[in-house]
Coordinates of C-alpha atoms in Angstrom, one line a residue:
M173 CA 142.0 149.3 54.1
R174 CA 144.0 146.5 55.6
S175 CA 143.4 142.9 56.0
R176 CA 141.8 143.1 59.4
P177 CA 138.0 143.4 58.9
T178 CA 137.8 146.4 61.4
R179 CA 140.1 148.4 59.2
L180 CA 138.2 147.1 56.2
F181 CA 135.0 148.7 57.5
G182 CA 136.7 151.9 58.4
A183 CA 138.1 152.2 54.8
A184 CA 134.7 151.2 53.4
L185 CA 133.1 154.1 55.2
A186 CA 135.7 156.5 53.9
A187 CA 135.6 155.1 50.4
A188 CA 131.8 154.9 50.2
A189 CA 131.2 158.2 51.9
L190 CA 128.0 158.2 51.0
A191 CA 114.0 119.5 61.5
L192 CA 115.5 120.5 64.5
S193 CA 115.5 119.0 68.0
A194 CA 115.6 121.2 71.0
C195 CA 117.7 118.9 73.0
G196 CA 121.5 119.5 73.4
A197 CA 124.4 118.2 71.4
T198 CA 126.1 115.3 73.0
S199 CA 129.8 114.6 73.5
D200 CA 132.2 113.4 76.2
Q201 CA 134.3 116.5 75.6
G202 CA 134.8 118.9 78.5
S203 CA 132.5 121.9 79.1
G204 CA 133.5 125.4 79.9
S205 CA 132.5 129.1 79.7
G206 CA 132.6 129.3 75.9
S207 CA 136.0 130.8 75.2
G208 CA 137.8 127.7 74.3
G209 CA 138.6 124.5 76.1
D210 CA 140.7 121.3 76.2
S211 CA 139.3 117.9 75.5
S212 CA 140.6 114.4 76.0
A213 CA 142.2 112.6 73.1
S214 CA 139.9 109.7 73.9
A215 CA 136.7 111.8 73.8
K216 CA 133.9 110.5 71.7
P217 CA 132.9 112.4 68.6
A218 CA 130.2 115.0 69.0
T219 CA 126.9 113.7 67.6
G220 CA 123.7 115.1 66.2
L221 CA 125.1 118.4 65.0
Q222 CA 123.4 120.4 62.2
L223 CA 125.0 123.3 60.2
M224 CA 122.8 125.7 58.3
V225 CA 123.9 127.6 55.2
P226 CA 121.8 130.7 54.8
N227 CA 122.2 131.0 51.1
A228 CA 122.3 128.9 47.9
P229 CA 124.4 125.8 47.2
G230 CA 127.7 126.7 45.7
S231 CA 128.1 129.9 47.6
G232 CA 131.2 130.8 49.7
Y233 CA 129.2 130.0 52.9
D234 CA 128.2 126.6 51.4
T235 CA 131.7 125.7 50.4
T236 CA 133.1 126.7 53.9
A237 CA 130.4 124.8 55.8
R238 CA 130.7 121.6 53.7
T239 CA 134.5 121.7 53.9
A240 CA 134.4 122.1 57.6
A241 CA 131.8 119.3 58.0
K242 CA 134.0 117.0 55.9
V243 CA 137.1 117.7 58.0
L244 CA 135.2 117.3 61.2
E245 CA 133.8 113.9 60.1
D246 CA 137.1 112.6 58.5
E247 CA 139.1 113.5 61.6
K248 CA 136.4 111.8 63.7
I249 CA 135.9 115.0 65.7
T250 CA 132.2 114.6 65.1
S251 CA 129.9 112.0 63.7
Q252 CA 128.1 113.0 60.5
I253 CA 127.0 116.6 60.4
Q254 CA 123.8 117.5 58.6
V255 CA 124.6 120.5 56.3
F256 CA 121.5 122.1 54.8
N257 CA 120.7 125.3 52.9
L258 CA 118.0 127.8 53.9
A259 CA 118.4 130.7 51.4
G260 CA 116.7 134.0 51.2
A261 CA 117.0 137.7 51.8
G262 CA 120.7 137.9 51.9
G263 CA 121.0 135.3 54.6
T264 CA 118.4 136.8 57.0
V265 CA 115.9 134.0 56.5
G266 CA 118.5 131.7 58.0
L267 CA 119.3 134.2 60.7
Q268 CA 115.6 134.3 61.7
R269 CA 115.5 130.5 61.8
V270 CA 118.6 130.4 64.1
V271 CA 117.1 133.1 66.4
N272 CA 113.8 131.2 66.5
E273 CA 115.6 128.0 67.5
K274 CA 116.4 129.4 71.0
G275 CA 118.1 126.7 73.2
N276 CA 118.8 124.3 70.3
G277 CA 122.4 123.3 71.0
K278 CA 122.5 121.0 68.0
L279 CA 122.2 123.8 65.5
A280 CA 124.6 126.3 64.2
M281 CA 124.8 128.6 61.1
Q282 CA 127.6 129.4 58.8
M283 CA 127.7 133.2 58.3
G284 CA 130.0 136.2 57.8
L285 CA 130.2 139.8 56.8
G286 CA 127.3 139.4 54.3
V287 CA 124.8 138.4 56.9
S288 CA 126.0 141.3 59.1
G289 CA 125.1 143.8 56.4
A290 CA 121.9 142.1 55.3
A291 CA 120.5 142.2 58.8
Y292 CA 120.3 146.0 58.3
T293 CA 119.5 146.4 54.6
Q294 CA 116.8 143.7 54.7
K295 CA 115.3 145.2 57.9
S296 CA 115.6 141.9 59.6
K297 CA 113.7 141.5 62.9
A298 CA 116.3 138.9 63.9
K299 CA 119.7 140.4 64.8
L300 CA 123.2 138.8 65.0
S301 CA 123.5 140.2 68.5
E302 CA 120.8 137.7 69.5
T303 CA 122.9 134.7 68.4
T304 CA 125.5 132.8 70.4
P305 CA 129.0 133.4 68.9
I306 CA 130.9 130.1 68.3
A307 CA 134.0 130.8 66.1
K308 CA 135.4 132.8 63.3
L309 CA 137.1 130.5 60.9
I310 CA 138.7 132.2 57.9
E311 CA 139.4 135.4 56.0
E312 CA 139.4 135.5 52.2
A313 CA 140.4 138.0 49.6
G314 CA 137.9 139.2 46.9
A315 CA 138.3 138.8 43.2
I316 CA 137.2 140.7 40.1
V317 CA 136.0 138.1 37.6
V318 CA 134.8 138.2 34.0
P319 CA 133.5 135.4 31.7
K320 CA 136.0 133.8 29.3
D321 CA 134.7 135.7 26.3
S322 CA 134.8 139.1 28.0
P323 CA 136.6 141.8 25.9
Y324 CA 138.4 143.0 29.1
K325 CA 141.8 141.3 29.4
D326 CA 143.0 143.3 32.4
I327 CA 141.5 145.3 35.3
N328 CA 142.5 148.7 33.8
A329 CA 140.7 147.9 30.5
L330 CA 137.6 147.0 32.5
V331 CA 137.8 150.1 34.6
T332 CA 138.1 152.3 31.5
A333 CA 134.9 150.9 30.1
W334 CA 133.1 151.1 33.4
K335 CA 134.0 154.7 33.9
A336 CA 132.6 155.5 30.4
D337 CA 129.1 154.4 31.3
P338 CA 128.8 153.1 34.9
K339 CA 125.0 153.0 35.0
K340 CA 124.8 150.5 32.1
F341 CA 127.8 148.5 33.3
A342 CA 126.1 145.7 35.4
V343 CA 128.2 144.5 38.3
G344 CA 127.1 141.3 40.1
G345 CA 127.8 140.1 43.6
G346 CA 126.7 137.2 45.8
S347 CA 125.6 139.3 48.7
S348 CA 122.8 141.9 49.3
P349 CA 123.6 145.5 49.8
G350 CA 125.9 145.9 52.9
G351 CA 127.6 142.6 52.3
P352 CA 131.2 142.1 51.1
D353 CA 130.3 141.6 47.4
H354 CA 128.5 144.9 47.5
L355 CA 131.1 146.8 49.5
L356 CA 133.9 145.6 47.2
P357 CA 132.6 147.2 43.9
M358 CA 131.5 150.3 45.8
Q359 CA 135.0 150.8 47.1
L360 CA 136.6 149.9 43.8
A361 CA 134.4 152.5 42.1
K362 CA 135.3 155.2 44.6
T363 CA 139.0 154.3 44.3
V364 CA 139.0 154.6 40.5
G365 CA 136.9 157.8 40.4
I366 CA 133.4 156.5 39.9
D367 CA 130.5 157.8 42.1
P368 CA 129.3 154.7 44.0
K369 CA 125.8 155.9 43.6
Q370 CA 126.2 155.4 39.8
V371 CA 127.1 151.8 40.2
N372 CA 124.6 149.3 38.7
Y373 CA 124.9 146.6 41.3
V374 CA 122.9 143.4 40.8
T375 CA 122.4 141.2 43.9
Y376 CA 122.5 137.4 43.7
D377 CA 121.9 135.1 46.7
G378 CA 125.4 133.7 47.0
G379 CA 128.0 132.5 44.5
G380 CA 125.8 129.6 43.4
E381 CA 123.5 132.2 41.8
L382 CA 126.2 134.7 40.8
L383 CA 128.2 132.2 38.7
P384 CA 125.4 131.4 36.2
A385 CA 124.8 135.1 35.7
L386 CA 128.5 135.6 35.0
L387 CA 128.7 132.7 32.6
G388 CA 125.6 133.8 30.9
N389 CA 127.0 137.3 30.3
K390 CA 124.2 138.9 32.3
I391 CA 126.7 141.0 34.1
A392 CA 129.9 142.7 32.9
F393 CA 131.9 141.4 35.9
G394 CA 131.5 139.7 39.2
A395 CA 132.9 140.7 42.6
S396 CA 133.1 138.0 45.2
G397 CA 135.5 135.8 47.2
F398 CA 137.9 134.3 44.8
G399 CA 137.4 130.8 46.2
E400 CA 134.0 130.6 44.7
F401 CA 135.5 130.7 41.2
L402 CA 138.4 128.3 41.4
D403 CA 136.8 125.4 39.6
Q404 CA 135.6 127.6 36.8
V405 CA 139.1 129.3 36.5
E406 CA 140.7 125.9 36.2
A407 CA 138.1 124.9 33.6
G408 CA 138.8 128.1 31.6
E409 CA 135.2 129.4 31.9
V410 CA 136.1 132.6 33.7
R411 CA 139.1 134.9 34.1
V412 CA 140.1 136.6 37.3
L413 CA 141.4 140.1 36.4
A414 CA 142.6 140.9 40.0
V415 CA 142.5 139.8 43.6
T416 CA 142.0 142.2 46.4
S417 CA 144.7 140.9 48.8
E418 CA 147.9 142.7 49.7
E419 CA 150.0 140.0 48.1
P420 CA 149.3 137.5 45.3
I421 CA 147.4 134.4 46.3
D422 CA 149.0 130.9 46.0
A423 CA 145.8 129.4 44.6
L424 CA 145.9 132.0 41.8
K425 CA 149.6 132.7 41.4
E426 CA 149.4 134.3 38.0
V427 CA 146.6 136.7 38.9
P428 CA 147.8 140.2 39.9
T429 CA 146.6 142.2 42.9
L430 CA 144.7 145.5 42.4
K431 CA 147.6 147.3 44.0
S432 CA 150.1 145.9 41.6
Q433 CA 147.9 147.4 38.8
N434 CA 148.0 150.8 40.4
I435 CA 144.6 150.6 42.1
D436 CA 145.2 151.3 45.7
L437 CA 142.6 149.0 47.4
V438 CA 142.9 146.0 49.7
F439 CA 139.8 144.1 50.8
T440 CA 139.2 140.9 52.8
N441 CA 136.0 139.1 53.8
W442 CA 135.5 136.8 56.9
R443 CA 133.3 133.8 57.7
G444 CA 132.3 132.3 61.0
I445 CA 129.7 130.2 62.9
V446 CA 127.0 131.2 65.3
A447 CA 124.4 129.2 67.2
P448 CA 120.9 130.0 68.5
P449 CA 120.4 132.1 71.6
G450 CA 120.0 130.5 75.0
I451 CA 122.0 127.3 74.4
S452 CA 123.8 125.8 77.4
D453 CA 127.4 126.4 78.2
E454 CA 128.0 122.7 77.6
D455 CA 126.5 122.7 74.2
K456 CA 128.4 125.9 73.3
Q457 CA 131.6 124.2 74.4
V458 CA 130.9 121.1 72.2
W459 CA 130.9 123.3 69.1
I460 CA 133.9 125.3 70.2
D461 CA 135.9 122.2 71.1
A462 CA 135.1 120.6 67.8
L463 CA 136.0 123.6 65.7
T464 CA 139.2 124.2 67.7
K465 CA 140.3 120.6 67.0
M466 CA 139.4 121.1 63.4
N467 CA 141.4 124.2 63.1
E468 CA 144.4 122.5 64.6
S469 CA 144.2 119.5 62.2
Q470 CA 146.5 119.1 59.3
A471 CA 143.4 118.2 57.1
W472 CA 142.0 121.7 57.8
K473 CA 145.4 123.4 57.2
D474 CA 145.5 121.5 53.8
E475 CA 142.1 122.9 52.9
L476 CA 143.1 126.4 53.8
A477 CA 146.1 126.1 51.5
K478 CA 144.1 124.5 48.7
R479 CA 141.4 127.2 48.8
G480 CA 143.5 130.2 49.5
W481 CA 141.8 130.9 52.8
T482 CA 143.6 132.7 55.6
D483 CA 143.4 131.1 59.1
A484 CA 141.6 133.7 61.3
F485 CA 140.4 131.5 64.1
Q486 CA 138.7 133.1 67.1
A487 CA 136.4 131.2 69.4
G488 CA 133.7 132.0 72.0
D489 CA 134.0 135.3 73.8
E490 CA 136.8 136.6 71.6
F491 CA 134.6 136.0 68.5
G492 CA 131.7 137.6 70.4
A493 CA 133.7 140.8 70.9
F494 CA 134.7 140.8 67.2
L495 CA 131.0 140.3 66.1
K496 CA 129.9 143.2 68.3
E497 CA 132.5 145.5 66.8
Q498 CA 131.6 144.4 63.3
D499 CA 127.9 144.9 63.9
Q500 CA 128.5 148.5 64.9
A501 CA 130.8 149.2 62.0
V502 CA 128.3 147.8 59.5
A503 CA 125.5 149.9 61.0
D504 CA 127.7 153.0 60.8
I505 CA 128.7 152.4 57.1
L506 CA 125.2 151.6 55.9
T507 CA 123.8 154.6 57.7
Q508 CA 126.3 156.8 55.8
L509 CA 125.2 155.0 52.5
G510 CA 121.5 155.6 53.3
L511 CA 120.9 151.9 53.4
A512 CA 120.1 151.4 57.1

């Protein structure tokens, strides 16, 4: 596995083996084909935009969406954006809502690898291929996290206990089967010699639900994007035993990587934004122009550094090609796992 998601999926396969208006958004920004575009410095802020988060408050999607909305507003790229949560079924309740909102250029949905997998494992009637790709924003490493009173002080001690009785060793993640928080412990299990079919994986609807389970000792460890735990790490409520990046992360400088602890695994997740099907080219370009400006702003760069996110920006057609590739990769993996 490498940091590019396509490679991530290839390695996952080997390792697993097994109130919305229908009118358009408004802006004086230029319109285009949907693969990026320039806009005048004097352009008025885009107005009336709404960003759906398809899982619970406090999740990685939620944090990403609300951070993006704040930067867009603070930089006067848009007027106030309504960010709202519509949780359920691993993000597919939100996905169905987006697909149902055909032609609604004001609406977009924060999403990522988790929604890609859930569309298959939840047998969703709505498919990501029906949506309009807007932009990929970030990539983020995963983390293996335990509560502060956990007996496991390092990843190798945890792995030793896990291998002794994997079925009784509850592992929690903030995504449904097929999502990143599911693929990560499955790959970790395979890497350390545990049959992934023996893993006792407990699904939570985003980090907002995973965290209380971890703090309440309902699970032995959590596997999720490290950014979801930063506040709790600083407060001393949880310990990160390892991050899944190639190199240590600035936001968690004292935390070792899996590789540095002799576990040969690298894993990254990604997050992006899609819109309903059938929106106009002009409305699509409003979103792309706004997010392109956001990505270029110092305020966004500061947030990336603060949260340990990696800039992975792709817009329009480029992101669409990436989504198509990811959709096929997810389908292949989950078929091998018997989950699709």
